mmCIF file of C-alpha atoms and ligand atoms in Angstrom:
data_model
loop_
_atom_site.group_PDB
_atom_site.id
_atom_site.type_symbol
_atom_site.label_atom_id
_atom_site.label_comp_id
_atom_site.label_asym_id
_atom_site.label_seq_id
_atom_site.Cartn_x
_atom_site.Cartn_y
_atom_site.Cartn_z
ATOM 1 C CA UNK A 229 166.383 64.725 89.511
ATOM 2 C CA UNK A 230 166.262 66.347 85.949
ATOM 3 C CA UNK A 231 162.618 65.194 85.342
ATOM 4 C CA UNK A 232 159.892 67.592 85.406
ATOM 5 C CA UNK A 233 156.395 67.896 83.951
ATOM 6 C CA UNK A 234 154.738 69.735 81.241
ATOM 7 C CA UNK A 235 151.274 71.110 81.727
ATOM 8 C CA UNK A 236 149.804 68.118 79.657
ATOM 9 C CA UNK A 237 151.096 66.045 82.424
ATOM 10 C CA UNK A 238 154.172 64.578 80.386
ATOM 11 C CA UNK A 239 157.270 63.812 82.435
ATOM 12 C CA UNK A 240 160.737 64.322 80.433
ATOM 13 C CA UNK A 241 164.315 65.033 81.210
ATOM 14 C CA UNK A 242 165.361 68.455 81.350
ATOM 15 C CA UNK A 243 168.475 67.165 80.809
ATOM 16 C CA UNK A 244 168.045 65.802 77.329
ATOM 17 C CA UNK A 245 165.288 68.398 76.537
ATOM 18 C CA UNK A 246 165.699 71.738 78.046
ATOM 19 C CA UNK A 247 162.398 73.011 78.721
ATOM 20 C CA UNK A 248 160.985 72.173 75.999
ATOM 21 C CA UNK A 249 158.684 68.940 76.005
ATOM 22 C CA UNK A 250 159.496 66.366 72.987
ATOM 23 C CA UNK A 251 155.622 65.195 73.033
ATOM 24 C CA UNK A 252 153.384 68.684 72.510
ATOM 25 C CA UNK A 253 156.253 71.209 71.964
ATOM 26 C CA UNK A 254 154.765 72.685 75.220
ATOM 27 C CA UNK A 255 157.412 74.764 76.740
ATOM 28 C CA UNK A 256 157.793 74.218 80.849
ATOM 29 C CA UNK A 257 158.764 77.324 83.016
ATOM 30 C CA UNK A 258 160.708 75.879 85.537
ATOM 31 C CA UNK A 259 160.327 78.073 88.557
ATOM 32 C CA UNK A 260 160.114 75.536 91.310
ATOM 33 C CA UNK A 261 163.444 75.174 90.782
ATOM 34 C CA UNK A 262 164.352 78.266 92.186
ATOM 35 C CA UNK A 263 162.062 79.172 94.743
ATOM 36 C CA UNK A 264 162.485 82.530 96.815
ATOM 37 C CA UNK A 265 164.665 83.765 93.734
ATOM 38 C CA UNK A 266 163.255 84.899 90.912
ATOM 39 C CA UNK A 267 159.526 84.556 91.804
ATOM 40 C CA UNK A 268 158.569 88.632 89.858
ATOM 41 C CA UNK A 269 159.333 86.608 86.569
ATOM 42 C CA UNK A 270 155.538 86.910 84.531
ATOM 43 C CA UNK A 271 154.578 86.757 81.384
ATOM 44 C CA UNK A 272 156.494 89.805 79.615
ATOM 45 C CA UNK A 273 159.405 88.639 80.666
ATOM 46 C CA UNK A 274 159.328 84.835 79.115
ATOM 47 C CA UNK A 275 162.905 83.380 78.611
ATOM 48 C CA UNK A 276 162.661 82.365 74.480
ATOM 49 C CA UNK A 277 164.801 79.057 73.652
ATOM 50 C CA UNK A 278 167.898 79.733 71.678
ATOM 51 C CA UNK A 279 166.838 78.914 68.193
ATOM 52 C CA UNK A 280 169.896 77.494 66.958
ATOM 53 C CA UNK A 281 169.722 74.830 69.780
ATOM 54 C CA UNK A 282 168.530 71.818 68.375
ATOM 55 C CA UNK A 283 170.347 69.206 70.526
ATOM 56 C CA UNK A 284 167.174 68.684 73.157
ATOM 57 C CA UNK A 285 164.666 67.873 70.201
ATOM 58 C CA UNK A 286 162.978 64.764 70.213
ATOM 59 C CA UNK A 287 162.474 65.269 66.258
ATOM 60 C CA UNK A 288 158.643 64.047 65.442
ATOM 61 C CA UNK A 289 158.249 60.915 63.180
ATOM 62 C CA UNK A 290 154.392 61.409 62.360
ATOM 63 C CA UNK A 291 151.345 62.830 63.876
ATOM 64 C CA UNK A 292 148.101 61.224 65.179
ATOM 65 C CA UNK A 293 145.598 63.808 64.095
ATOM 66 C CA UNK A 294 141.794 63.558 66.018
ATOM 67 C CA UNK A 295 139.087 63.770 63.316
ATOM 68 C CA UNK A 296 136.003 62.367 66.264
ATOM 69 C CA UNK A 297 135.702 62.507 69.319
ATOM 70 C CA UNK A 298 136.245 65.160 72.305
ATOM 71 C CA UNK A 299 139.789 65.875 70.984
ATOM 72 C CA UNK A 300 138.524 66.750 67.417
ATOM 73 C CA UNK A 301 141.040 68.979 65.616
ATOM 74 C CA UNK A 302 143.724 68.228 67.935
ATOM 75 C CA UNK A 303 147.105 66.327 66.749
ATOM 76 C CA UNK A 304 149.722 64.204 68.827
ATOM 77 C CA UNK A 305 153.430 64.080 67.998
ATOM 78 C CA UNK A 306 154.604 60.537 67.189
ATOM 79 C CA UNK A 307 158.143 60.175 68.368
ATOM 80 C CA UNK A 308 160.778 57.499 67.380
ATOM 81 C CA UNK A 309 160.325 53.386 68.804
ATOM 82 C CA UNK A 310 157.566 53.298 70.926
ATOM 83 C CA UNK A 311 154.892 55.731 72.014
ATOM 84 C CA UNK A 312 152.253 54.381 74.280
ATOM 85 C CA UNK A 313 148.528 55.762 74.131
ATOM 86 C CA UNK A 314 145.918 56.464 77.014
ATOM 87 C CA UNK A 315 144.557 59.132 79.085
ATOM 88 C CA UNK A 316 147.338 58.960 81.887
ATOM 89 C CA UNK A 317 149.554 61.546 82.035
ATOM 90 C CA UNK A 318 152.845 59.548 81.747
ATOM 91 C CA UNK A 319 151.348 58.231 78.521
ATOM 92 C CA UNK A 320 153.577 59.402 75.485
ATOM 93 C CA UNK A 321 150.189 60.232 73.504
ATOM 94 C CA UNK A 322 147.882 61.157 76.161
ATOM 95 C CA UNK A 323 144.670 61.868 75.202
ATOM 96 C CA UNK A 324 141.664 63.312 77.774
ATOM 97 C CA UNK A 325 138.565 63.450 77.537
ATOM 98 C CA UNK A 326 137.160 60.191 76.000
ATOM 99 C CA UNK A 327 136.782 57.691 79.165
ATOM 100 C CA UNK A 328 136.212 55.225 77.094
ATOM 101 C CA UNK A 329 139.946 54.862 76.157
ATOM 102 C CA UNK A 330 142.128 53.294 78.995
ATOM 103 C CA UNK A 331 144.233 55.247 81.200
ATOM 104 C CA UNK A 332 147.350 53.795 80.424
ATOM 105 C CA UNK A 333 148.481 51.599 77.009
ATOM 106 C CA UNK A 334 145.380 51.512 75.348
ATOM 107 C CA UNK A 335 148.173 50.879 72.419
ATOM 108 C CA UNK A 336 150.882 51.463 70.825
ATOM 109 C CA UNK A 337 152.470 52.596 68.048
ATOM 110 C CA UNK A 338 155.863 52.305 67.075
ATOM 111 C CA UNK A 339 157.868 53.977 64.359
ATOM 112 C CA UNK A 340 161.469 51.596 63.762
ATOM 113 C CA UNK A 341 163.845 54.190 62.287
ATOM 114 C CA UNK A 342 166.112 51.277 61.310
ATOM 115 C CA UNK A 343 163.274 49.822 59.470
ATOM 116 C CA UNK A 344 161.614 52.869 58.759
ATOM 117 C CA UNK A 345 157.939 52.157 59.338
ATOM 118 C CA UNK A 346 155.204 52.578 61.871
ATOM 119 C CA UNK A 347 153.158 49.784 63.682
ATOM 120 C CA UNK A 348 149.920 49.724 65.869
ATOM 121 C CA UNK A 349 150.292 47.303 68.720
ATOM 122 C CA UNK A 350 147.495 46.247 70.845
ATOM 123 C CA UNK A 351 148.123 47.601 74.507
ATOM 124 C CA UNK A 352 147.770 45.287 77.663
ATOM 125 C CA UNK A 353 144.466 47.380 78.850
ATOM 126 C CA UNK A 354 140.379 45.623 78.110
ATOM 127 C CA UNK A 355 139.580 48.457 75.716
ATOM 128 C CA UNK A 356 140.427 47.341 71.867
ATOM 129 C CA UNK A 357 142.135 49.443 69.293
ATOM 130 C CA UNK A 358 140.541 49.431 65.443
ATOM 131 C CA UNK A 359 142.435 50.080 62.556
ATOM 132 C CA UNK A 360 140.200 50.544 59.482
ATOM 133 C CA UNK A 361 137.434 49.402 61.469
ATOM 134 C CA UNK A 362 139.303 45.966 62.127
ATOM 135 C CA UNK A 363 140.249 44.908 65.501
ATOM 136 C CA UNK A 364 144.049 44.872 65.843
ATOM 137 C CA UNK A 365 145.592 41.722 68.339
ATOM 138 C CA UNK A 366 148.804 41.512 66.876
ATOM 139 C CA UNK A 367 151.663 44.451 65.608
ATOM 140 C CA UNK A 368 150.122 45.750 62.094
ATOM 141 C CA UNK A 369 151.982 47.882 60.004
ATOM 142 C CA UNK A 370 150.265 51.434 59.569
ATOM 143 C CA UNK A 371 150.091 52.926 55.687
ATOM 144 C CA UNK A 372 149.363 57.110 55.590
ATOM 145 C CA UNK A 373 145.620 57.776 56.523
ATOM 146 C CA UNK A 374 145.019 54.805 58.337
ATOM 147 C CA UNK A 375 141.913 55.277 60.380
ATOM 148 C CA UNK A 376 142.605 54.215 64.154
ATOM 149 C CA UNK A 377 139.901 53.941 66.588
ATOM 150 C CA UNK A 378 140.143 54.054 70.347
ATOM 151 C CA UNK A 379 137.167 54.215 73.370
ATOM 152 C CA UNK A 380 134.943 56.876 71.105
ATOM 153 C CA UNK A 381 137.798 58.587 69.040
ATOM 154 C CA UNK A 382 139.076 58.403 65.951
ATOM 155 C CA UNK A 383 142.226 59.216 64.034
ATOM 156 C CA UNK A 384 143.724 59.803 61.439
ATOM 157 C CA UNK A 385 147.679 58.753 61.185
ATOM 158 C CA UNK A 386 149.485 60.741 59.216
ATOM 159 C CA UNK A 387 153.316 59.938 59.152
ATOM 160 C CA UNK A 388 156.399 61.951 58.398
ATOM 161 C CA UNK A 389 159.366 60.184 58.096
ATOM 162 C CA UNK A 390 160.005 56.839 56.111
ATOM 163 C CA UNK A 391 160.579 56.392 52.613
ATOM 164 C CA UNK A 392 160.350 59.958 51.524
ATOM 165 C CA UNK A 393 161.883 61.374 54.885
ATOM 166 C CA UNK A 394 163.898 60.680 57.588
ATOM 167 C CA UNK A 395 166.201 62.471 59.711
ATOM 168 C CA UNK A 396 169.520 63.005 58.860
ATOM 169 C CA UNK A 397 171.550 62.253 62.268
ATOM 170 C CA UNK A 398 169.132 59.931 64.413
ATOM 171 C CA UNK A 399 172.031 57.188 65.043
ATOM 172 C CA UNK A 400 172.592 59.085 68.390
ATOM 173 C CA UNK A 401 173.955 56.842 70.558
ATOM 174 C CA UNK A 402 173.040 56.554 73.901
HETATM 175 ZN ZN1 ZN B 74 153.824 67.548 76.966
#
């Protein structure tokens, strides 16, 4: 298989997105792939991505940006359609720390690029997600600086694309 694993626990296709992974930028060295070969490779001798490359980049959409919490300070990359929230590591936004937020689909949000807007969904775990302070049960529309709240954390949503942006060529089909 062409899935492997950043070290913030994200699966993606290496495939689609080199080694590169579309939801921290983290870059994966893939070395299990070739055990008994080229194990001397350290950290001098890092292979850089090609620059002009852009064909494996998820392009971001918005950020969720931590301003309480254990993650203060620290952003996650919103990607087109849906990106589900919680602390497990296949979550899209995965955030550790805060137990209070469920492992997996604490909620959503979605950014419709045909639309062009971003909604928080409720996820199917107990915890509740706040948006200005209000407890969210049914697909709200998110405005720039909305305040989300999830277990002990808050943050701030801060998007990038929609009427002022949007990506030129994102009617890839698949
Ligand atoms: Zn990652």
């Amino acid at each position: 298989m062409s899935l492997i694993r950043c070290t913030n626990g994200h699966m993606f296709s290496s495939r689609r997105h080199r080694n590169v992974c579309p939801y921290c930028n983290v870059m994966v060295e893939q070395e299990q792939r070739s055990n008994g070969q080229q194990t001397t490779v350290d950290v001098d001798d890092k292979t850089m991505p090609y620059l002009g490359e852009m064909d494996g980049i998820d392009p971001v959409t918005g950020w969720l940006v931590c301003i309480e919490g254990p993650q203060m300070g620290r952003d996650y990359r919103i990607l087109s359609e849906k990106n589900f929230i919680g602390r497990a590591e296949d979550m899209h936004i995965r955030i550790v720390g805060d137990n209070s937020i469920s492992k997996r689909n604490h909620a959503v949000i979605v950014y419709d690029p045909k639309k062009r807007n971003f909604y928080l969904l409720p996820g199917d775990a107990s915890g509740l997600a706040y948006l200005n302070n209000e407890a969210i049960y049914t697909p709200t529309e998110l405005a720039a600086y909305d305040v989300i709240q999830l277990g002990g954390s808050m943050f701030l949503f801060i998007p990038l694309c929609g009427v002022h942006f949007e990506w030129e060529n994102n009617q890839s089909e698949e």
